[in-house]
PDB file of C-alpha atoms in Angstrom:
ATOM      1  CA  UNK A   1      92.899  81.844  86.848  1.00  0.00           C
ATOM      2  CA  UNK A   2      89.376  83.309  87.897  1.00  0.00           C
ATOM      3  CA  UNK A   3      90.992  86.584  88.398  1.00  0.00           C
ATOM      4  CA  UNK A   4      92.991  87.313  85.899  1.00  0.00           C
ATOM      5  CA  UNK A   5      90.273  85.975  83.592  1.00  0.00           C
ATOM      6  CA  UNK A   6      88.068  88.608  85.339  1.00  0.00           C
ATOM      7  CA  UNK A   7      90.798  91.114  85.317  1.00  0.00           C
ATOM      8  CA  UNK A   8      91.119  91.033  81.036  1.00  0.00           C
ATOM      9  CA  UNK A   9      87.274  91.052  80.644  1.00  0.00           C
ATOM     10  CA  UNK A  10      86.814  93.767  83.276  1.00  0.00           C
ATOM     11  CA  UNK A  11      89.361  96.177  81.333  1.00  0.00           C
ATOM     12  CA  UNK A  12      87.821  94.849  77.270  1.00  0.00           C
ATOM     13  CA  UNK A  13      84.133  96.466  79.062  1.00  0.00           C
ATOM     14  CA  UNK A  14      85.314  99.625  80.336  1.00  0.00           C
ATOM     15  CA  UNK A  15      83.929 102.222  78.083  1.00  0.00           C
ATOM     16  CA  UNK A  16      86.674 104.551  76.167  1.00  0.00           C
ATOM     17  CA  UNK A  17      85.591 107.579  78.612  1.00  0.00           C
ATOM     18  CA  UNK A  18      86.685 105.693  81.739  1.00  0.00           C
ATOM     19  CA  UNK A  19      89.761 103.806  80.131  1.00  0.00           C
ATOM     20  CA  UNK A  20      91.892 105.507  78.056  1.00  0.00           C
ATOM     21  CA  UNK A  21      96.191 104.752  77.912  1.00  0.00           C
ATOM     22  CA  UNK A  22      96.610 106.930  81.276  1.00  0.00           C
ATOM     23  CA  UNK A  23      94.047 105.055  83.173  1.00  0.00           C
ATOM     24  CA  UNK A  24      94.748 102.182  81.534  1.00  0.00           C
ATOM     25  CA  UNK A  25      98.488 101.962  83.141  1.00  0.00           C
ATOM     26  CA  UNK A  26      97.613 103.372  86.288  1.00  0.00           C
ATOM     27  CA  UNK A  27      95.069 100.336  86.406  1.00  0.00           C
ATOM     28  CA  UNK A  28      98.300  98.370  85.578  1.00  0.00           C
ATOM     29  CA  UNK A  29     100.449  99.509  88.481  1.00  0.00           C
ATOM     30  CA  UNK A  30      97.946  98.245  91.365  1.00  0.00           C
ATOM     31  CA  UNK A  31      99.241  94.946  90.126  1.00  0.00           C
ATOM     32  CA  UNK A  32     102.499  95.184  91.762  1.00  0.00           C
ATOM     33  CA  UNK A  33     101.343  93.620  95.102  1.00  0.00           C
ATOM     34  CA  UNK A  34     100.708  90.651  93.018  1.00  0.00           C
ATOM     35  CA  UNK A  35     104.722  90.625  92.620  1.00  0.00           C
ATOM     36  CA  UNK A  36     105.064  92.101  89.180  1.00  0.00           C
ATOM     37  CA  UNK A  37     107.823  94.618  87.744  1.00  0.00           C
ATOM     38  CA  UNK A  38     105.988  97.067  86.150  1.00  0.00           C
ATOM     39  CA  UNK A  39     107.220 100.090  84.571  1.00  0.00           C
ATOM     40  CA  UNK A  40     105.575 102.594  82.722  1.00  0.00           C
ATOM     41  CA  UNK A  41     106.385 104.836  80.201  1.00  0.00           C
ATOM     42  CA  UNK A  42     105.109 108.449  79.896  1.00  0.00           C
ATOM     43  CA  UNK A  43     104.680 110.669  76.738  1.00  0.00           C
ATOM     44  CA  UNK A  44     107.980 112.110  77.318  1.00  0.00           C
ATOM     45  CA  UNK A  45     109.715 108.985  78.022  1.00  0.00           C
ATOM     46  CA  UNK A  46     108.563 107.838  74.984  1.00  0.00           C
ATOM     47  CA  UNK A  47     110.028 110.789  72.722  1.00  0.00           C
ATOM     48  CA  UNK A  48     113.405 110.527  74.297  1.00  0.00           C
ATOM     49  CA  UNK A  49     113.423 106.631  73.720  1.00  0.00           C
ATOM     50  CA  UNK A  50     112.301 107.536  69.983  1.00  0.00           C
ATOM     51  CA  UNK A  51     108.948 105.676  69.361  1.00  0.00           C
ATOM     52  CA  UNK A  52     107.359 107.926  66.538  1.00  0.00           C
ATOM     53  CA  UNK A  53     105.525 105.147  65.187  1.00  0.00           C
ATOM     54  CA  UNK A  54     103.645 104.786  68.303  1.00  0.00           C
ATOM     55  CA  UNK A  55     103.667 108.430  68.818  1.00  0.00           C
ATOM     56  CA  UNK A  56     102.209 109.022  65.661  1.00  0.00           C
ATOM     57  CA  UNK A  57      99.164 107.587  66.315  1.00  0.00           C
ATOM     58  CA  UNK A  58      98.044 108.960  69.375  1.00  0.00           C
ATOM     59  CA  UNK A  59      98.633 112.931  68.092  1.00  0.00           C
ATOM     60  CA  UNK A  60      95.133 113.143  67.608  1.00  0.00           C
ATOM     61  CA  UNK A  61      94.157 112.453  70.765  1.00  0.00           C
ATOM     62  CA  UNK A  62      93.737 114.664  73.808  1.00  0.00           C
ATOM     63  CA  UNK A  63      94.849 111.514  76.201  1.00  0.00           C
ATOM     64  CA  UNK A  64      98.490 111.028  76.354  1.00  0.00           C
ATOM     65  CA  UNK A  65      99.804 107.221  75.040  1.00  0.00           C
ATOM     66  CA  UNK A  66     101.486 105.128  77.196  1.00  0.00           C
ATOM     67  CA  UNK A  67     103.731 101.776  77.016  1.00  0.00           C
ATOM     68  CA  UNK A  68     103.542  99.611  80.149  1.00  0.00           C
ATOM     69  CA  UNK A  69     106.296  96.910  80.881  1.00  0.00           C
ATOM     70  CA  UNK A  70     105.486  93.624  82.682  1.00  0.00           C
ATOM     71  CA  UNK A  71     108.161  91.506  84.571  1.00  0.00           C
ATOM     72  CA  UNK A  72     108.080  88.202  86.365  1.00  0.00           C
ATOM     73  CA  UNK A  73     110.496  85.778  87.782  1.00  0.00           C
ATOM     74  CA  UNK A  74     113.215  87.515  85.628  1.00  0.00           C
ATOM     75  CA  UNK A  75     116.455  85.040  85.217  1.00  0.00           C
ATOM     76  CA  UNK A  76     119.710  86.464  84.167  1.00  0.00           C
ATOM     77  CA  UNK A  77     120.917  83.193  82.759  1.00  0.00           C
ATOM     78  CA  UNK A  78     117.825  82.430  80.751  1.00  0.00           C
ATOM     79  CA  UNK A  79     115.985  84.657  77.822  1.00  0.00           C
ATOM     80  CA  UNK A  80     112.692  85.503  78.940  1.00  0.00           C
ATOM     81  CA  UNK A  81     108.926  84.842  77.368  1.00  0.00           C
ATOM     82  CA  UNK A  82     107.671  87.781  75.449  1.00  0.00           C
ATOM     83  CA  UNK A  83     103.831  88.713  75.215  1.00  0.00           C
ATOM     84  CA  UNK A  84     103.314  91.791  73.246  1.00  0.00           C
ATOM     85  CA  UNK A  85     100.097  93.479  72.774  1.00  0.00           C
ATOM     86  CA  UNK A  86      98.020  96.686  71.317  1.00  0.00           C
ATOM     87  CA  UNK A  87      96.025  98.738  73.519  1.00  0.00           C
ATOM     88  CA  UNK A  88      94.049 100.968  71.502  1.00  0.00           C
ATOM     89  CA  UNK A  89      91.637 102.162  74.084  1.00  0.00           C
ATOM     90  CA  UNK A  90      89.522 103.557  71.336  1.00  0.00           C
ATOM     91  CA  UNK A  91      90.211 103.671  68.039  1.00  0.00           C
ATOM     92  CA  UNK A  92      88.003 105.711  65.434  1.00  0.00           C
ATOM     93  CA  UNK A  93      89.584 104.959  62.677  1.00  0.00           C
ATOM     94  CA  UNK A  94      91.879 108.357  62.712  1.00  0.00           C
ATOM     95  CA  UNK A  95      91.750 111.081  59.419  1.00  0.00           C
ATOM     96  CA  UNK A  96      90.684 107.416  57.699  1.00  0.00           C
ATOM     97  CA  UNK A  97      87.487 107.851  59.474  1.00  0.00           C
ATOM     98  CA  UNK A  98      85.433 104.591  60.533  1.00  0.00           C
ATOM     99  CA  UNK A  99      81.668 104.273  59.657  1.00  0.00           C
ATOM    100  CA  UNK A 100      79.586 105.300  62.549  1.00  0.00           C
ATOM    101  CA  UNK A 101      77.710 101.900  62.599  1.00  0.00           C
ATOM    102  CA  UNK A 102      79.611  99.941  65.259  1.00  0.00           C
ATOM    103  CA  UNK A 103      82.081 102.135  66.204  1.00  0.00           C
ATOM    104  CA  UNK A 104      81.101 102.136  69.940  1.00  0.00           C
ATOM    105  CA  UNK A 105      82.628  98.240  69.286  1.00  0.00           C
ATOM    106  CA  UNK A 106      86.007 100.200  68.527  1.00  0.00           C
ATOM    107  CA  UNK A 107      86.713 100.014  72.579  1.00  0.00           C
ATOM    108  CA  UNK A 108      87.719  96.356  72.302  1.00  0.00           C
ATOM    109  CA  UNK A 109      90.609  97.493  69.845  1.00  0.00           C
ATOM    110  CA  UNK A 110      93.071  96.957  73.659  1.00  0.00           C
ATOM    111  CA  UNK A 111      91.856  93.355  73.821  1.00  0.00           C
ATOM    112  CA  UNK A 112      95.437  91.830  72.783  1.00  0.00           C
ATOM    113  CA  UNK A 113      96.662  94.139  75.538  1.00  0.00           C
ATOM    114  CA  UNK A 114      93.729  92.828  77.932  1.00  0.00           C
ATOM    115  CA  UNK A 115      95.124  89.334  77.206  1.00  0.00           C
ATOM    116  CA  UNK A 116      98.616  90.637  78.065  1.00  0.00           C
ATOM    117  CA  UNK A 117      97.700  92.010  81.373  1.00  0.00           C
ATOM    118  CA  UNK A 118      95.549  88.916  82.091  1.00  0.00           C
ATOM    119  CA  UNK A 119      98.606  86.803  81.134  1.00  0.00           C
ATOM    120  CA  UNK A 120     100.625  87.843  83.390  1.00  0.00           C
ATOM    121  CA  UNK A 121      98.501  87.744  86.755  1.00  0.00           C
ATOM    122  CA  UNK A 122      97.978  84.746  85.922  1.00  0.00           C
ATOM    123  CA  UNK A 123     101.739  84.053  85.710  1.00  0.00           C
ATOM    124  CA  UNK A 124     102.524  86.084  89.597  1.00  0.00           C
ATOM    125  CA  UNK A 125      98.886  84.163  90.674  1.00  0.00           C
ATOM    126  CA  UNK A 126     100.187  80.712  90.126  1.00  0.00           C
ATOM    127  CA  UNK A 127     104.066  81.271  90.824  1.00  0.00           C
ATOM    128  CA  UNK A 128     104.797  80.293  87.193  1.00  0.00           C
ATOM    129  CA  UNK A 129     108.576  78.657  87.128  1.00  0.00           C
ATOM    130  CA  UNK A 130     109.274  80.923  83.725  1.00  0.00           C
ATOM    131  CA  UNK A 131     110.747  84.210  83.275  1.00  0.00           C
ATOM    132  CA  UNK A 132     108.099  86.224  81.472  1.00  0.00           C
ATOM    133  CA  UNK A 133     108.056  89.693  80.208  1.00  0.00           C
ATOM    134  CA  UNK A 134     104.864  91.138  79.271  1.00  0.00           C
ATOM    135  CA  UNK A 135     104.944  94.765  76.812  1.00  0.00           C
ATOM    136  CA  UNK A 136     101.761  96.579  75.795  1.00  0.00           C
ATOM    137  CA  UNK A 137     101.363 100.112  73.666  1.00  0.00           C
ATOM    138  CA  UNK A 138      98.670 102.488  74.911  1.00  0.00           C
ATOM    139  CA  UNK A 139      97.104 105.171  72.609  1.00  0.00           C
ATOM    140  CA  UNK A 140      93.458 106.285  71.527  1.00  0.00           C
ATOM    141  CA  UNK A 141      93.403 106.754  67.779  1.00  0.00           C
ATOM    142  CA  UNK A 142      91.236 109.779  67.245  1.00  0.00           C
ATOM    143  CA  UNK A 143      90.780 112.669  64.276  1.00  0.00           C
ATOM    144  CA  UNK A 144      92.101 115.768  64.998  1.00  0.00           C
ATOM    145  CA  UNK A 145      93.982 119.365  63.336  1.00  0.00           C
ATOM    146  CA  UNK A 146      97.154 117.253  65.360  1.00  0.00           C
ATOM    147  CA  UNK A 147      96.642 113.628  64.085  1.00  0.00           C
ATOM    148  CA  UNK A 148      98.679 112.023  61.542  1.00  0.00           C
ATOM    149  CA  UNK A 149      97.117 111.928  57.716  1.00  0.00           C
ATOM    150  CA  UNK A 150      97.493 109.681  55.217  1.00  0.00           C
ATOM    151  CA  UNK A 151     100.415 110.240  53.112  1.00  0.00           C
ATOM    152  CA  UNK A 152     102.420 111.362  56.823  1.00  0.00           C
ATOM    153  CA  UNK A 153     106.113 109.253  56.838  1.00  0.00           C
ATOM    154  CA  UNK A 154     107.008 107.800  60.664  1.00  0.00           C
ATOM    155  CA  UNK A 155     110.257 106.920  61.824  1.00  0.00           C
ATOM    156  CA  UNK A 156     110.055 104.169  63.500  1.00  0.00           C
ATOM    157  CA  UNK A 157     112.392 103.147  66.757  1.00  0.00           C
ATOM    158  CA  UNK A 158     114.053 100.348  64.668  1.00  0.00           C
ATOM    159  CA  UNK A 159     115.239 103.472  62.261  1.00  0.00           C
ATOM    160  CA  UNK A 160     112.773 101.932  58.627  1.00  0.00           C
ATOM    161  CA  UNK A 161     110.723 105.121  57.845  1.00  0.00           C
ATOM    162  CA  UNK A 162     107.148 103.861  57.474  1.00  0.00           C
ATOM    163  CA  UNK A 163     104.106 105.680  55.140  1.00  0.00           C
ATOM    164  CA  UNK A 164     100.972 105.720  56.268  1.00  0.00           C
ATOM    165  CA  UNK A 165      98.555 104.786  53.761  1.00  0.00           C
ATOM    166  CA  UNK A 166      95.838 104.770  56.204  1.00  0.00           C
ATOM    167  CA  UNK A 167      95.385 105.717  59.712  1.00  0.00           C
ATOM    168  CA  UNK A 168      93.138 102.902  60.548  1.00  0.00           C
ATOM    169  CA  UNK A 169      96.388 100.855  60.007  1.00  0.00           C
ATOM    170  CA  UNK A 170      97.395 101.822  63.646  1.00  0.00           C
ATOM    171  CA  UNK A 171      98.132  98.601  65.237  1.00  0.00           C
ATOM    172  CA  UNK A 172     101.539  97.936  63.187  1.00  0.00           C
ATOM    173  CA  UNK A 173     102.910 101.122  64.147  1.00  0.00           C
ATOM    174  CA  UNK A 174     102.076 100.639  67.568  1.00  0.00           C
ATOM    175  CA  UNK A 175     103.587  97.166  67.527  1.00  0.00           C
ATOM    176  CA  UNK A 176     106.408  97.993  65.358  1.00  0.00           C
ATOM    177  CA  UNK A 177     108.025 100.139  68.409  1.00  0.00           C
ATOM    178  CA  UNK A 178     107.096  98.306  71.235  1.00  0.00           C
ATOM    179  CA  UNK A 179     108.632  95.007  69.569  1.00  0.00           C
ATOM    180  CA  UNK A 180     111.655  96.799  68.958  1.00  0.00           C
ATOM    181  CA  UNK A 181     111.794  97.918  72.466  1.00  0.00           C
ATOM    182  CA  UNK A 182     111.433  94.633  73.865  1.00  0.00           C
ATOM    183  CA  UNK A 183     113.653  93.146  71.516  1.00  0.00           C
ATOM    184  CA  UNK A 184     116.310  95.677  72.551  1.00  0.00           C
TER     185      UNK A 184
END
């Protein structure tokens, strides 16, 4: 339990020039020896699948998103346990700029992730009886000529067009793909 306790609040610290989505998921893959699936997505994986929602956030950033996929004891003849999470390694708010005050805070935006990740070590650790999948979205949501503006329309994987309002909204559109992902 220690380490995967230590594992989450190791990755929540890491400051957003160390851990960004690509780091992020290559800190993911060392946990195969632990027994874990893992796949990861790349930025061109993730256009061919289709998730603009989740790609839309992440155009203003220079650090390419990523989705990371989590398996463990994986039964054909049962449905599995789902943990989703957001992993915004640093989120500034987008074009809908954040105040300054506090926005070095804006690197524990991947916690849910964090909890993800710690979830299922802990899982692999203790040789959990359950089959368990584990799915978490990596962007940075930065301001840039690229980044999405409020007003922008997404598609999102499930097909709904979403409008973004506000680009400090991020978390839904990340969520909104990877749950219909995981669901599919």
């Amino acid at each position: 339990l220690l380490k995967s306790i230590n594992f989450c609040k190791d990755l929540v610290s890491e400051p957003a020039n160390i851990l960004n989505p690509v780091t992020y998921a290559e800190k993911c893959l060392s946990l195969k020896k632990l027994g874990l699936k893992i796949k990861i997505l790349d930025l061109k994986q993730l256009e061919k699948i289709g998730m603009k929602s989740l790609l839309s956030v992440s155009l203003g950033s220079i650090n390419e998103p990523r989705v990371v996929i989590f398996e463990w004891n994986i039964n054909k003849n049962s449905k599995p346990i789902v943990l989703v999470g957001k992993g915004v390694t640093f989120d500034t708010g987008g074009i809908s700029l954040k105040p300054s005050s506090g926005m070095e805070e804006m690197i524990f935006d991947m916690a849910g992730s964090a909890v993800v990740v710690g979830s299922m070590i802990n899982a692999a650790l203790n040789k959990i009886n359950k089959s368990l999948i584990g799915i978490i979205g990596l962007v940075e949501n930065m301001p840039d000529g690229k980044a999405q503006r409020p007003g922008d329309i997404v598609k999102s994987l499930s097909g709904q067009t979403i409008e973004v309002l506000n680009t400090d909204a991020e978390g839904r559109l990340i969520l909104a793909d990877i749950l219909t992902y995981v669901q599919k």
